[in-house]
Every structure is written in C-alpha cells, then in structure tokens.
Amino acid sequence: MVVVMSPDATDEEVAHVVERVEAVGGEAFVSKGLVRTIIGLVGDIDSFHHLNLRTLPGVADVHRISDPYKLVSRQHHSERSTVWVGPAGHQVPIGPDTFTLLAGPCAVETPEQTLAAARMAQSAGATLLRGGAFKPRTSPYAFQGLGVRGLEILAATREATGLPVVTEVVDARDVAVVAEHADMLQVGTRNMANFGLLQAVGEAGKPVMLKRGMTATIEEWLMAAEYVAQRGNLDVVLCERGIRTFEPATRNTLDVSAVPVVQATSHLPVIVDPSHAAGRKDLVVPLSRAAIAVGADGVIVDVHPDPETALCDGPQALDGPALRELASVCRRLPPVLGRADAADHVRRG
Ligand code: PEP
Ligand code: MN
C-alpha cells in the first residue's frame, strides 16, 4: 500500500501517518520528493484498512499495490487451477490444459425435452449438461422454471446420459436441494453480488460456476468469487456472459478481454457463454471461436430440440445444424492452441 501526501502536508502530518501505521505493527518508509511525499507501507493490509488512512490530515490518496482479493488471486497461487465437476468416478475437468464444452437447454421444460437436449449436447462433444430449474427471469410473468421437479428431471437425465449437471440456484434457501441434485451450482448474472447466496454456495460442498454480473467490473466479479472461496470452496469457475453496453445489436456485449485479464490476475478457470452474451443463435459459433482463440477454458451454450417452442431464450438456442458447426469448431480449434479435449481427461478413479 502506498500513501500519497498532499503537496502542502506538514512534517507533523507525515509523522502522524507513520505513527498510526507503526501502532498496528506495520512499517512505513517515507520518500520525500520535490513536490510531495509518499509513504510505502509494509505489513498486514487488513489492519491498514482499519486505520482509514485516507481520512488523516495531509493524506491526498491511498493506493493498493496488491489485489483486493486473496484466495482467488494469482499473487500467492501462481499455478492456474483445474476444477473437477461430477460424482466420484466421473469427474470432468475445467482448467488450463483442456477445453470443456457445456451445453443444454436454457430451461428444463419436460423430461423428453431435457433428454433430447442432453443427447444433442452429448453428440456435439459436450461433457457437462446445463439446464435451468430455477429461472431468474426479468419479468415476474415469464416462465420461472419447474423448481425441484426440474432438478429431478436433470438428475434423471444425468442417469440416462452420464453427463454431470450444472444448474442455477437463485435463493440461498434452495442451495441444499440444488446441491443434492446437481454436480455444480450456477450463480447467475443477476445474483453475482448476492453475498448471502455466495456464502451459502461456498458452504454447499459442490463446485460453483459464477457468472459475471452484467454491470460488474472484473474486479467486482473476482471479489464475488472471493466470497465463495472465503467459505472454504475454491472450486469456482468464472463465466463471462456479456456485459451491458450502449450497443443494442446484441443482447449483451461479450467482453473477450475479460478472459485473459482474469487469467492474468486469478488462478480460477474462466469459461464463456456466447448464448447469453449474444442472445442470437447466428452469433454463437463466431463468438465461440473468439472465446477459444482468446484462451477460454470452456464454452457453455444453450441448445434446444425445437427452439421455436422453447419457454425461455429460444432465439439463442442452437438447433441440430448450428450445433454440428459448433461441435466441429470445438473439436478442431482447441488442439491448435494446445488444449486437450476434456472428454479424454475425465477422472474415473
Ligand atoms: C442462464 O445461464 O440460464 C442464465 C440465466 O444466464 P445469465 O445469468 O448469464 O443471464
Ligand atoms: Mn437463458
């Protein structure tokens, strides 16, 4: 941490900052420049926070030089992490050495629709099944999902296909039942900063997929991940799903830069959701190509056996032909970039 004094700060004010820092066990190194004095602090950053240094007389600014998150930062964990998803004996990797395709219906509607979507996903090379049972809809009049019945359908679909399941939880009170049925808990964009929910999923004992808030900075997103990690769960996969911008041609704007930025600052895996970013089927394959090229650890897409009848997000769901095109991209492009297919690295022990 660095304290920048204002140009007219007095020697007493500088001495006062040093005194406060030393009082909490820190060390303060004063450098006097021609115009201003800066003070470098060494010690426990949390104890410096409690000093409210910015409010002390003569202080112009305070800068952190370490990340505001610890457990998810690469500063003390330089190796990038792999998160394993699935029951013992069938765990799918999401991490730096592999490429993982996750696919499935936006919403679970019926057992038949879910199974058909899962078979489509599987035939395209997906190793994890997505599907919403609790749907966080913008309108309270829109289909809200089947709830626990939807979870049961997902669990039955896992039995039928062998695909581990990722599904969203929107309320801390539902975490236990979702964790009972699913292999990975999804926290959606609308709940990224729901800190009670983040803490609850952090205690649920299952890996978490944390989507980026649609108006969240990357730093806010990583701090949300820190909430999960702080509850003892480091199995967090981040998912870039587009952010709100002024551009109306797409539902959101996919922030491809977020992938390498996250990878430089956090050890957590990061995947991309081109379906929710674009909101349009025709952009899903091009954006998937971009995601793979920029280094994403996986891609998650919506598929539906009959998008026209979908109860949720039909316009962005891939149908058979579009999915085959995606499958071809996901088979050919990751190896060029040195990534193995997650399907070949499933942990069966
Ligand atoms: C979803 O994946 O079904 C979803 C609702 O996504 P997001 O939270 O990114 O809108
Ligand atoms: Mn959706």
Tab-separated table of N, CA, C and O in Angstrom, residues 101-109 113-126 128-132 163 273 275-276 281 284 299-308 310-324 326-327:
chain	number	residue	atom	x	y	z
A	101	LEU	N	-16.701	-28.354	-23.221
A	101	LEU	CA	-17.953	-27.828	-23.783
A	101	LEU	C	-19.091	-28.210	-22.840
A	101	LEU	O	-19.245	-29.388	-22.488
A	102	LEU	N	-19.852	-27.217	-22.419
A	102	LEU	CA	-21.045	-27.437	-21.606
A	102	LEU	C	-22.230	-27.018	-22.464
A	102	LEU	O	-22.187	-25.958	-23.119
A	103	ALA	N	-23.281	-27.821	-22.480
A	103	ALA	CA	-24.433	-27.458	-23.311
A	103	ALA	C	-25.691	-28.063	-22.725
A	103	ALA	O	-25.646	-29.008	-21.932
A	104	GLY	N	-26.815	-27.461	-23.119
A	104	GLY	CA	-28.098	-27.967	-22.639
A	104	GLY	C	-29.153	-26.894	-22.808
A	104	GLY	O	-28.876	-25.801	-23.307
A	105	PRO	N	-30.377	-27.207	-22.395
A	105	PRO	CA	-31.457	-26.240	-22.588
A	105	PRO	C	-31.320	-25.081	-21.608
A	105	PRO	O	-30.802	-25.261	-20.507
A	106	CYS	N	-31.784	-23.907	-22.036
A	106	CYS	CA	-31.804	-22.787	-21.097
A	106	CYS	C	-32.623	-23.219	-19.891
A	106	CYS	O	-32.159	-23.134	-18.759
A	107	ALA	N	-33.841	-23.719	-20.156
A	107	ALA	CA	-34.717	-24.143	-19.055
A	107	ALA	C	-35.126	-25.601	-19.240
A	107	ALA	O	-35.338	-26.062	-20.362
A	108	VAL	N	-35.245	-26.285	-18.115
A	108	VAL	CA	-35.824	-27.630	-18.120
A	108	VAL	C	-37.329	-27.455	-18.251
A	108	VAL	O	-37.957	-26.766	-17.444
A	109	GLU	N	-37.905	-28.071	-19.306
A	109	GLU	CA	-39.350	-27.922	-19.539
A	109	GLU	C	-40.090	-29.236	-19.283
A	109	GLU	O	-41.093	-29.264	-18.567
A	113	GLN	N	-37.960	-33.167	-23.421
A	113	GLN	CA	-37.187	-32.047	-23.987
A	113	GLN	C	-35.782	-32.020	-23.392
A	113	GLN	O	-34.790	-31.776	-24.084
A	114	THR	N	-35.676	-32.288	-22.093
A	114	THR	CA	-34.359	-32.230	-21.429
A	114	THR	C	-33.469	-33.362	-21.944
A	114	THR	O	-32.286	-33.143	-22.246
A	115	LEU	N	-34.048	-34.557	-22.074
A	115	LEU	CA	-33.244	-35.682	-22.562
A	115	LEU	C	-32.818	-35.447	-24.013
A	115	LEU	O	-31.663	-35.687	-24.374
A	116	ALA	N	-33.749	-34.922	-24.828
A	116	ALA	CA	-33.395	-34.665	-26.238
A	116	ALA	C	-32.279	-33.626	-26.316
A	116	ALA	O	-31.315	-33.786	-27.090
A	117	ALA	N	-32.365	-32.571	-25.498
A	117	ALA	CA	-31.310	-31.538	-25.500
A	117	ALA	C	-29.994	-32.128	-25.010
A	117	ALA	O	-28.919	-31.821	-25.541
A	118	ALA	N	-30.068	-32.995	-23.995
A	118	ALA	CA	-28.840	-33.602	-23.464
A	118	ALA	C	-28.190	-34.508	-24.505
A	118	ALA	O	-26.961	-34.526	-24.637
A	119	ARG	N	-29.002	-35.234	-25.246
A	119	ARG	CA	-28.437	-36.098	-26.308
A	119	ARG	C	-27.781	-35.241	-27.395
A	119	ARG	O	-26.730	-35.593	-27.920
A	120	MET	N	-28.427	-34.115	-27.724
A	120	MET	CA	-27.821	-33.195	-28.697
A	120	MET	C	-26.477	-32.707	-28.174
A	120	MET	O	-25.478	-32.674	-28.905
A	121	ALA	N	-26.458	-32.311	-26.902
A	121	ALA	CA	-25.232	-31.784	-26.284
A	121	ALA	C	-24.137	-32.844	-26.362
A	121	ALA	O	-22.997	-32.563	-26.769
A	122	GLN	N	-24.510	-34.053	-25.993
A	122	GLN	CA	-23.533	-35.136	-25.955
A	122	GLN	C	-22.989	-35.442	-27.349
A	122	GLN	O	-21.786	-35.649	-27.517
A	123	SER	N	-23.884	-35.415	-28.345
A	123	SER	CA	-23.416	-35.741	-29.697
A	123	SER	C	-22.490	-34.650	-30.231
A	123	SER	O	-21.679	-34.897	-31.123
A	124	ALA	N	-22.590	-33.447	-29.658
A	124	ALA	CA	-21.693	-32.362	-30.087
A	124	ALA	C	-20.374	-32.374	-29.321
A	124	ALA	O	-19.517	-31.525	-29.540
A	125	GLY	N	-20.231	-33.314	-28.387
A	125	GLY	CA	-18.977	-33.404	-27.631
A	125	GLY	C	-19.027	-32.743	-26.264
A	125	GLY	O	-17.994	-32.631	-25.593
A	126	ALA	N	-20.218	-32.322	-25.846
A	126	ALA	CA	-20.299	-31.706	-24.506
A	126	ALA	C	-20.074	-32.776	-23.442
A	126	ALA	O	-20.530	-33.913	-23.583
A	128	LEU	N	-20.545	-31.762	-20.052
A	128	LEU	CA	-21.366	-31.335	-18.915
A	128	LEU	C	-22.689	-30.809	-19.463
A	128	LEU	O	-22.726	-30.152	-20.508
A	129	LEU	N	-23.764	-31.098	-18.715
A	129	LEU	CA	-25.109	-30.684	-19.126
A	129	LEU	C	-25.542	-29.471	-18.314
A	129	LEU	O	-25.489	-29.490	-17.085
A	130	ARG	N	-25.957	-28.410	-19.009
A	130	ARG	CA	-26.546	-27.266	-18.332
A	130	ARG	C	-28.069	-27.362	-18.449
A	130	ARG	O	-28.595	-28.047	-19.347
A	131	GLY	N	-28.800	-26.660	-17.578
A	131	GLY	CA	-30.255	-26.631	-17.672
A	131	GLY	C	-30.809	-25.933	-16.439
A	131	GLY	O	-30.397	-26.233	-15.317
A	132	GLY	N	-31.718	-25.006	-16.672
A	132	GLY	CA	-32.242	-24.212	-15.560
A	132	GLY	C	-33.522	-24.805	-14.993
A	132	GLY	O	-34.491	-25.040	-15.730
A	163	LEU	N	-23.998	-37.524	-18.143
A	163	LEU	CA	-23.447	-36.161	-18.125
A	163	LEU	C	-23.689	-35.502	-16.765
A	163	LEU	O	-24.843	-35.327	-16.361
A	273	ASP	N	-19.945	-17.823	-22.098
A	273	ASP	CA	-21.310	-18.159	-22.508
A	273	ASP	C	-21.708	-17.247	-23.674
A	273	ASP	O	-22.203	-16.136	-23.465
A	275	SER	N	-24.098	-17.704	-25.771
A	275	SER	CA	-25.551	-17.685	-25.978
A	275	SER	C	-26.177	-16.499	-25.250
A	275	SER	O	-26.943	-15.723	-25.837
A	276	HIS	N	-25.856	-16.367	-23.961
A	276	HIS	CA	-26.441	-15.259	-23.202
A	276	HIS	C	-25.776	-13.929	-23.545
A	276	HIS	O	-26.367	-12.873	-23.344
A	281	LYS	N	-28.849	-16.834	-32.083
A	281	LYS	CA	-28.256	-18.099	-32.489
A	281	LYS	C	-27.113	-17.921	-33.491
A	281	LYS	O	-26.089	-18.600	-33.408
A	284	VAL	N	-23.551	-17.400	-32.077
A	284	VAL	CA	-22.984	-18.307	-31.066
A	284	VAL	C	-21.697	-18.977	-31.561
A	284	VAL	O	-20.708	-19.058	-30.830
A	299	VAL	N	-16.628	-23.436	-23.094
A	299	VAL	CA	-17.739	-22.644	-23.632
A	299	VAL	C	-19.023	-23.318	-23.169
A	299	VAL	O	-19.112	-24.545	-23.157
A	300	ILE	N	-20.025	-22.516	-22.796
A	300	ILE	CA	-21.320	-23.058	-22.379
A	300	ILE	C	-22.400	-22.476	-23.284
A	300	ILE	O	-22.473	-21.259	-23.459
A	301	VAL	N	-23.187	-23.365	-23.891
A	301	VAL	CA	-24.189	-22.894	-24.860
A	301	VAL	C	-25.568	-23.484	-24.583
A	301	VAL	O	-25.705	-24.574	-24.035
A	302	ASP	N	-26.589	-22.727	-25.026
A	302	ASP	CA	-27.973	-23.193	-24.971
A	302	ASP	C	-28.267	-24.029	-26.214
A	302	ASP	O	-27.961	-23.612	-27.342
A	303	VAL	N	-28.894	-25.193	-26.016
A	303	VAL	CA	-29.382	-25.983	-27.159
A	303	VAL	C	-30.827	-26.377	-26.865
A	303	VAL	O	-31.230	-26.475	-25.707
A	304	HIS	N	-31.599	-26.593	-27.919
A	304	HIS	CA	-32.995	-26.984	-27.732
A	304	HIS	C	-33.410	-27.841	-28.924
A	304	HIS	O	-33.073	-27.513	-30.064
A	305	PRO	N	-34.144	-28.930	-28.666
A	305	PRO	CA	-34.556	-29.771	-29.799
A	305	PRO	C	-35.525	-29.057	-30.731
A	305	PRO	O	-35.622	-29.415	-31.907
A	306	ASP	N	-36.231	-28.048	-30.212
A	306	ASP	CA	-37.200	-27.318	-31.035
A	306	ASP	C	-37.250	-25.865	-30.537
A	306	ASP	O	-38.173	-25.475	-29.819
A	307	PRO	N	-36.230	-25.058	-30.934
A	307	PRO	CA	-36.101	-23.711	-30.361
A	307	PRO	C	-37.374	-22.862	-30.479
A	307	PRO	O	-37.637	-22.031	-29.610
A	308	GLU	N	-38.162	-23.121	-31.527
A	308	GLU	CA	-39.372	-22.296	-31.716
A	308	GLU	C	-40.368	-22.437	-30.577
A	308	GLU	O	-41.154	-21.536	-30.308
A	310	ALA	N	-39.394	-23.172	-27.418
A	310	ALA	CA	-38.699	-23.035	-26.125
A	310	ALA	C	-39.430	-22.043	-25.216
A	310	ALA	O	-39.894	-20.992	-25.674
A	311	LEU	N	-39.498	-22.375	-23.933
A	311	LEU	CA	-40.173	-21.489	-22.978
A	311	LEU	C	-39.262	-20.360	-22.511
A	311	LEU	O	-39.697	-19.448	-21.827
A	312	CYS	N	-37.982	-20.477	-22.855
A	312	CYS	CA	-37.025	-19.473	-22.382
A	312	CYS	C	-35.883	-19.366	-23.385
A	312	CYS	O	-35.299	-20.393	-23.766
A	313	ASP	N	-35.583	-18.154	-23.835
A	313	ASP	CA	-34.394	-17.900	-24.662
A	313	ASP	C	-34.311	-18.720	-25.960
A	313	ASP	O	-33.204	-19.053	-26.411
A	314	GLY	N	-35.466	-18.990	-26.583
A	314	GLY	CA	-35.463	-19.727	-27.851
A	314	GLY	C	-34.573	-19.109	-28.927
A	314	GLY	O	-33.858	-19.828	-29.629
A	315	PRO	N	-34.589	-17.770	-29.097
A	315	PRO	CA	-33.825	-17.169	-30.199
A	315	PRO	C	-32.315	-17.430	-30.146
A	315	PRO	O	-31.633	-17.318	-31.160
A	316	GLN	N	-31.804	-17.789	-28.978
A	316	GLN	CA	-30.353	-18.015	-28.900
A	316	GLN	C	-29.995	-19.508	-28.862
A	316	GLN	O	-28.816	-19.861	-28.873
A	317	ALA	N	-31.017	-20.377	-28.816
A	317	ALA	CA	-30.733	-21.818	-28.683
A	317	ALA	C	-30.252	-22.387	-30.008
A	317	ALA	O	-30.819	-22.105	-31.069
A	318	LEU	N	-29.216	-23.214	-29.947
A	318	LEU	CA	-28.729	-23.877	-31.150
A	318	LEU	C	-29.622	-25.063	-31.467
A	318	LEU	O	-30.029	-25.809	-30.576
A	319	ASP	N	-29.922	-25.234	-32.750
A	319	ASP	CA	-30.631	-26.435	-33.185
A	319	ASP	C	-29.580	-27.388	-33.785
A	319	ASP	O	-28.375	-27.113	-33.724
A	320	GLY	N	-30.028	-28.479	-34.356
A	320	GLY	CA	-29.106	-29.508	-34.852
A	320	GLY	C	-27.976	-28.993	-35.744
A	320	GLY	O	-26.803	-29.160	-35.402
A	321	PRO	N	-28.286	-28.325	-36.881
A	321	PRO	CA	-27.210	-27.907	-37.792
A	321	PRO	C	-26.217	-26.933	-37.148
A	321	PRO	O	-24.998	-27.072	-37.303
A	322	ALA	N	-26.726	-25.965	-36.413
A	322	ALA	CA	-25.826	-24.979	-35.777
A	322	ALA	C	-24.944	-25.672	-34.747
A	322	ALA	O	-23.760	-25.347	-34.595
A	323	LEU	N	-25.512	-26.636	-34.060
A	323	LEU	CA	-24.738	-27.349	-33.038
A	323	LEU	C	-23.633	-28.184	-33.678
A	323	LEU	O	-22.527	-28.282	-33.139
A	324	ARG	N	-23.929	-28.745	-34.845
A	324	ARG	CA	-22.895	-29.537	-35.533
A	324	ARG	C	-21.724	-28.638	-35.936
A	324	ARG	O	-20.568	-29.032	-35.856
A	326	LEU	N	-20.832	-25.946	-34.331
A	326	LEU	CA	-20.100	-25.653	-33.088
A	326	LEU	C	-19.218	-26.836	-32.706
A	326	LEU	O	-18.057	-26.657	-32.292
A	327	ALA	N	-19.770	-28.035	-32.855
A	327	ALA	CA	-19.009	-29.237	-32.492
A	327	ALA	C	-17.714	-29.316	-33.301
A	327	ALA	O	-16.649	-29.639	-32.765
